[in-house]
Short mmCIF file of C-alpha atoms and ligand atoms in Angstrom, two decimals:
data_model
loop_
_atom_site.label_atom_id
_atom_site.label_comp_id
_atom_site.label_asym_id
_atom_site.label_seq_id
_atom_site.Cartn_x
_atom_site.Cartn_y
_atom_site.Cartn_z
CA MET A 1 7.04 -2.34 -22.32
CA ALA A 2 4.73 -4.65 -20.39
CA ARG A 3 3.31 -2.73 -17.43
CA LEU A 4 2.63 -4.45 -14.13
CA LYS A 5 -1.14 -4.89 -13.93
CA THR A 6 -2.04 -3.71 -10.44
CA GLY A 7 -5.23 -3.91 -8.40
CA VAL A 8 -5.71 -1.42 -5.54
CA LEU A 9 -7.80 -2.15 -2.45
CA ILE A 10 -9.22 0.80 -0.52
CA SER A 11 -11.73 1.64 2.20
CA GLY A 12 -11.92 5.43 2.18
CA ARG A 13 -10.79 8.75 0.76
CA GLY A 14 -8.12 7.26 -1.49
CA THR A 15 -5.47 9.98 -1.61
CA ASN A 16 -2.74 7.35 -1.94
CA LEU A 17 -4.77 5.70 -4.68
CA GLN A 18 -4.86 9.12 -6.38
CA ALA A 19 -1.06 9.36 -6.20
CA LEU A 20 -0.81 5.92 -7.83
CA LEU A 21 -3.39 6.82 -10.50
CA ASP A 22 -1.49 10.02 -11.29
CA ALA A 23 1.81 8.15 -11.60
CA CYS A 24 0.22 5.47 -13.80
CA ALA A 25 -1.25 8.13 -16.10
CA ASP A 26 2.25 8.43 -17.56
CA PRO A 27 2.50 5.70 -20.24
CA ASP A 28 6.19 5.29 -19.37
CA PHE A 29 5.40 4.35 -15.75
CA PRO A 30 6.10 0.59 -15.42
CA ALA A 31 2.76 -0.23 -13.72
CA GLU A 32 -0.90 0.36 -14.57
CA ILE A 33 -4.00 0.15 -12.41
CA VAL A 34 -6.54 -2.32 -13.78
CA SER A 35 -8.92 -2.55 -10.82
CA VAL A 36 -9.91 -0.63 -7.71
CA ILE A 37 -12.01 -2.45 -5.15
CA ALA A 38 -13.48 -0.94 -1.98
CA ASN A 39 -15.08 -2.75 0.94
CA LYS A 40 -17.01 0.43 1.86
CA ALA A 41 -19.85 1.59 -0.40
CA GLY A 42 -19.23 5.33 -0.21
CA ALA A 43 -15.44 5.15 -0.45
CA GLN A 44 -14.33 8.39 -2.11
CA GLY A 45 -11.55 6.52 -3.85
CA LEU A 46 -14.08 4.71 -6.08
CA GLU A 47 -14.96 8.05 -7.66
CA ARG A 48 -11.27 8.85 -8.13
CA ALA A 49 -10.82 5.56 -10.00
CA ARG A 50 -13.84 6.17 -12.24
CA LYS A 51 -12.59 9.66 -13.09
CA ALA A 52 -9.29 8.11 -14.16
CA GLY A 53 -11.15 5.60 -16.33
CA VAL A 54 -10.24 2.64 -14.11
CA LYS A 55 -12.70 -0.11 -13.23
CA ALA A 56 -14.02 0.53 -9.74
CA SER A 57 -16.14 -1.85 -7.73
CA PHE A 58 -17.57 -2.32 -4.27
CA LEU A 59 -17.40 -5.60 -2.42
CA ASP A 60 -19.39 -5.62 0.82
CA HIS A 61 -17.53 -7.68 3.44
CA THR A 62 -20.60 -7.64 5.74
CA LEU A 63 -22.37 -10.01 3.33
CA TYR A 64 -19.92 -12.80 4.11
CA GLU A 65 -19.96 -14.82 7.29
CA ALA A 66 -16.33 -15.85 7.19
CA ARG A 67 -13.42 -13.54 6.37
CA GLU A 68 -12.08 -16.08 3.92
CA ASP A 69 -15.35 -16.18 1.94
CA PHE A 70 -15.06 -12.45 1.38
CA GLU A 71 -11.44 -12.86 0.37
CA ARG A 72 -12.22 -15.64 -2.12
CA GLU A 73 -14.57 -13.24 -3.88
CA LEU A 74 -11.95 -10.50 -3.70
CA ASP A 75 -9.34 -12.81 -5.15
CA GLU A 76 -11.66 -13.85 -7.96
CA ARG A 77 -12.56 -10.28 -8.84
CA LEU A 78 -8.92 -9.20 -8.90
CA ARG A 79 -8.09 -12.03 -11.27
CA GLU A 80 -11.11 -11.29 -13.49
CA ASP A 81 -9.88 -7.71 -13.77
CA GLY A 82 -6.46 -8.99 -14.81
CA ALA A 83 -4.52 -7.95 -11.71
CA GLU A 84 -1.17 -9.64 -11.26
CA PHE A 85 -0.13 -7.48 -8.31
CA VAL A 86 -2.07 -5.82 -5.45
CA ALA A 87 -1.47 -2.58 -3.55
CA LEU A 88 -3.36 -1.86 -0.32
CA ALA A 89 -4.07 1.85 0.03
CA GLY A 90 -5.96 2.52 3.24
CA PHE A 91 -7.73 -0.85 3.14
CA MET A 92 -9.09 -1.14 6.68
CA ARG A 93 -9.66 -4.84 6.81
CA ILE A 94 -7.24 -7.43 8.16
CA LEU A 95 -6.45 -10.06 5.53
CA THR A 96 -6.17 -13.71 6.53
CA PRO A 97 -3.06 -15.82 5.89
CA TRP A 98 -5.03 -17.51 3.08
CA PHE A 99 -5.19 -14.32 1.01
CA VAL A 100 -1.76 -13.08 2.03
CA ASP A 101 -0.11 -16.37 1.06
CA LYS A 102 -2.02 -16.52 -2.22
CA TRP A 103 -0.57 -13.13 -3.17
CA ARG A 104 2.78 -13.59 -1.44
CA ASP A 105 5.38 -11.11 -2.70
CA ARG A 106 2.73 -9.66 -4.98
CA LEU A 107 0.94 -7.71 -2.24
CA ILE A 108 2.18 -4.43 -0.78
CA ASN A 109 0.92 -1.94 1.81
CA ILE A 110 1.63 1.60 2.93
CA HIS A 111 1.77 2.27 6.66
CA PRO A 112 2.04 5.73 8.28
CA SER A 113 5.13 5.15 10.45
CA LEU A 114 8.74 4.11 10.10
CA LEU A 115 8.24 0.38 10.67
CA PRO A 116 8.92 -1.58 12.78
CA ALA A 117 8.00 1.36 15.06
CA PHE A 118 4.32 2.09 15.67
CA LYS A 119 2.52 -0.82 14.09
CA GLY A 120 -1.27 -0.57 14.22
CA VAL A 121 -3.46 2.53 14.47
CA HIS A 122 -3.04 6.11 15.78
CA THR A 123 0.58 6.17 14.68
CA HIS A 124 0.89 9.97 14.73
CA ASP A 125 -0.43 10.34 18.28
CA ARG A 126 1.91 7.61 19.44
CA ALA A 127 4.89 9.16 17.65
CA LEU A 128 4.26 12.47 19.41
CA GLU A 129 3.74 10.77 22.78
CA SER A 130 6.99 8.87 22.45
CA GLY A 131 9.04 11.95 21.65
CA VAL A 132 10.67 10.64 18.46
CA ARG A 133 12.26 13.35 16.34
CA ILE A 134 11.84 11.49 13.05
CA HIS A 135 8.57 9.90 11.94
CA GLY A 136 7.43 8.84 8.47
CA ALA A 137 5.89 6.16 6.30
CA THR A 138 6.81 2.71 5.03
CA VAL A 139 5.88 0.65 1.99
CA HIS A 140 6.33 -3.07 2.57
CA TYR A 141 5.36 -6.48 1.29
CA VAL A 142 2.48 -7.91 3.29
CA ARG A 143 2.90 -10.87 5.63
CA PRO A 144 0.21 -12.48 7.81
CA GLU A 145 1.25 -10.51 10.91
CA MET A 146 -0.10 -6.97 10.92
CA ASP A 147 2.22 -4.26 9.53
CA ASP A 148 5.00 -6.76 9.07
CA GLY A 149 6.96 -7.81 6.00
CA PRO A 150 9.99 -6.93 3.88
CA ILE A 151 10.43 -3.15 3.62
CA ILE A 152 10.58 -1.67 0.12
CA GLY A 153 10.99 2.01 0.93
CA GLN A 154 10.63 4.53 3.71
CA ALA A 155 10.06 8.28 3.82
CA ALA A 156 11.38 10.21 6.80
CA VAL A 157 9.41 13.17 8.11
CA PRO A 158 10.75 15.40 10.91
CA VAL A 159 8.62 15.97 13.99
CA LEU A 160 8.44 19.75 14.50
CA ALA A 161 7.93 21.83 17.65
CA GLY A 162 4.23 22.44 18.19
CA ASP A 163 3.13 19.51 16.05
CA THR A 164 -0.33 18.11 16.67
CA PRO A 165 -1.31 14.63 15.43
CA ASP A 166 -3.21 16.29 12.56
CA ARG A 167 -0.33 18.51 11.47
CA LEU A 168 2.10 15.63 11.61
CA ALA A 169 -0.36 13.36 9.76
CA ALA A 170 -0.72 15.92 6.97
CA ARG A 171 3.05 16.05 6.41
CA VAL A 172 3.38 12.28 6.55
CA LEU A 173 0.52 11.92 4.05
CA GLU A 174 2.28 14.25 1.63
CA ALA A 175 5.38 12.08 1.93
CA GLU A 176 3.27 8.95 1.36
CA HIS A 177 2.05 10.35 -1.94
CA ALA A 178 5.62 10.52 -3.22
CA LEU A 179 6.74 7.29 -1.56
CA TYR A 180 4.03 4.92 -2.80
CA PRO A 181 4.47 5.53 -6.54
CA ALA A 182 8.26 5.43 -6.13
CA CYS A 183 8.01 2.01 -4.47
CA LEU A 184 5.53 0.67 -7.02
CA ARG A 185 7.97 1.76 -9.71
CA LEU A 186 10.83 -0.12 -8.01
CA VAL A 187 8.72 -3.26 -7.70
CA ALA A 188 7.49 -3.08 -11.30
CA GLN A 189 11.06 -2.65 -12.51
CA GLY A 190 12.07 -5.77 -10.62
CA LYS A 191 14.34 -3.76 -8.34
CA ALA A 192 12.67 -4.71 -5.06
CA ARG A 193 12.58 -8.48 -4.95
CA VAL A 194 12.45 -10.42 -1.69
CA THR A 195 15.53 -12.51 -0.95
CA ALA A 196 15.78 -14.46 2.30
CA GLY A 197 13.02 -12.39 3.87
CA LEU A 198 14.32 -8.93 2.95
CA VAL A 199 14.31 -6.59 -0.01
CA ARG A 200 18.01 -6.22 -0.67
CA GLN A 201 18.46 -3.32 -2.99
CA ASP A 202 22.00 -4.13 -3.93
CA LYS A 203 23.61 -3.81 -7.33
CA ASP A 204 22.12 -7.16 -8.42
CA PHE A 205 18.71 -5.54 -8.57
CA GLY A 206 19.97 -2.55 -10.47
CA ALA A 207 18.76 -0.14 -7.82
CA SER A 208 20.89 2.81 -6.85
CA GLU A 209 21.79 3.18 -3.19
CA THR A 210 19.48 6.17 -2.83
CA ASP A 211 16.48 4.14 -4.00
CA ALA A 212 16.50 2.30 -0.67
CA LEU A 213 16.23 5.43 1.47
CA PHE A 214 13.52 7.51 -0.02
CA ASN A 215 13.09 10.88 1.58
CA PRO A 216 10.81 13.17 -0.42
CA THR A 217 10.95 15.95 2.20
CA ALA A 218 14.73 16.32 2.04
C1 GRF B 1 -2.77 6.39 4.85
O1 GRF B 1 -2.27 7.14 5.91
C2 GRF B 1 -2.07 5.05 4.76
O2 GRF B 1 -0.75 5.10 5.18
C3 GRF B 1 -2.88 4.20 5.73
O3 GRF B 1 -4.20 4.63 5.55
C4 GRF B 1 -4.23 5.98 5.08
C5 GRF B 1 -5.02 5.99 3.82
O4 GRF B 1 -5.27 7.28 3.35
N1 GRF B 1 -2.67 2.79 5.47
P1 GRF B 1 -5.88 7.48 1.90
O5 GRF B 1 -7.21 6.71 1.84
O6 GRF B 1 -4.91 6.95 0.91
O7 GRF B 1 -6.10 8.96 1.76
#
């Protein structure tokens, strides 16, 4: 079985990267991680990659005057490492349309809300302020607009009485760790292709109906 060669871009602690590394440690998992690149020198995720025997490197965006110059280097390094697909896992840098279009439908992201609600930052505070009863996380293909793009999978997490942003964030993060590998699996199996702007997980893609609504807390 050919495994989907995946590069992961990170900026920090890398717990989602860890979930992907753990899933990919199983030789039967349909994807493998061939490269981890951080734009922050001390990113904890770089150590996680090294421990898993995956090539880890640091690319300092502050050395480049234009965003696109940084991204050209990023693109080159991903290709050198053999990546054919890219997963963003807490990569705190907005990507330009140049990079996003170059990797169109081969670039995914995880966002800590049920998109299209709560795009941007501080999603858990905003969820609590808005009074929603169900919060969660989304894995989606990346488009040039922030936190936009065809949705691959979502994990629902209930908001509980007495929740603080930190408590809610911790439960959402746990759900993310199940959601991200599940979505990478779907993509690598060819079950989450984009058709007319959406991932339609109908019978044509061989996905079961429950694949589309992923709820690891249920
Ligand atoms: C996660 O909450 C993810 O949804 C968001 O950034 C955070 C990254 O956390 N995009 P980690 O670095 O994977 O622990």
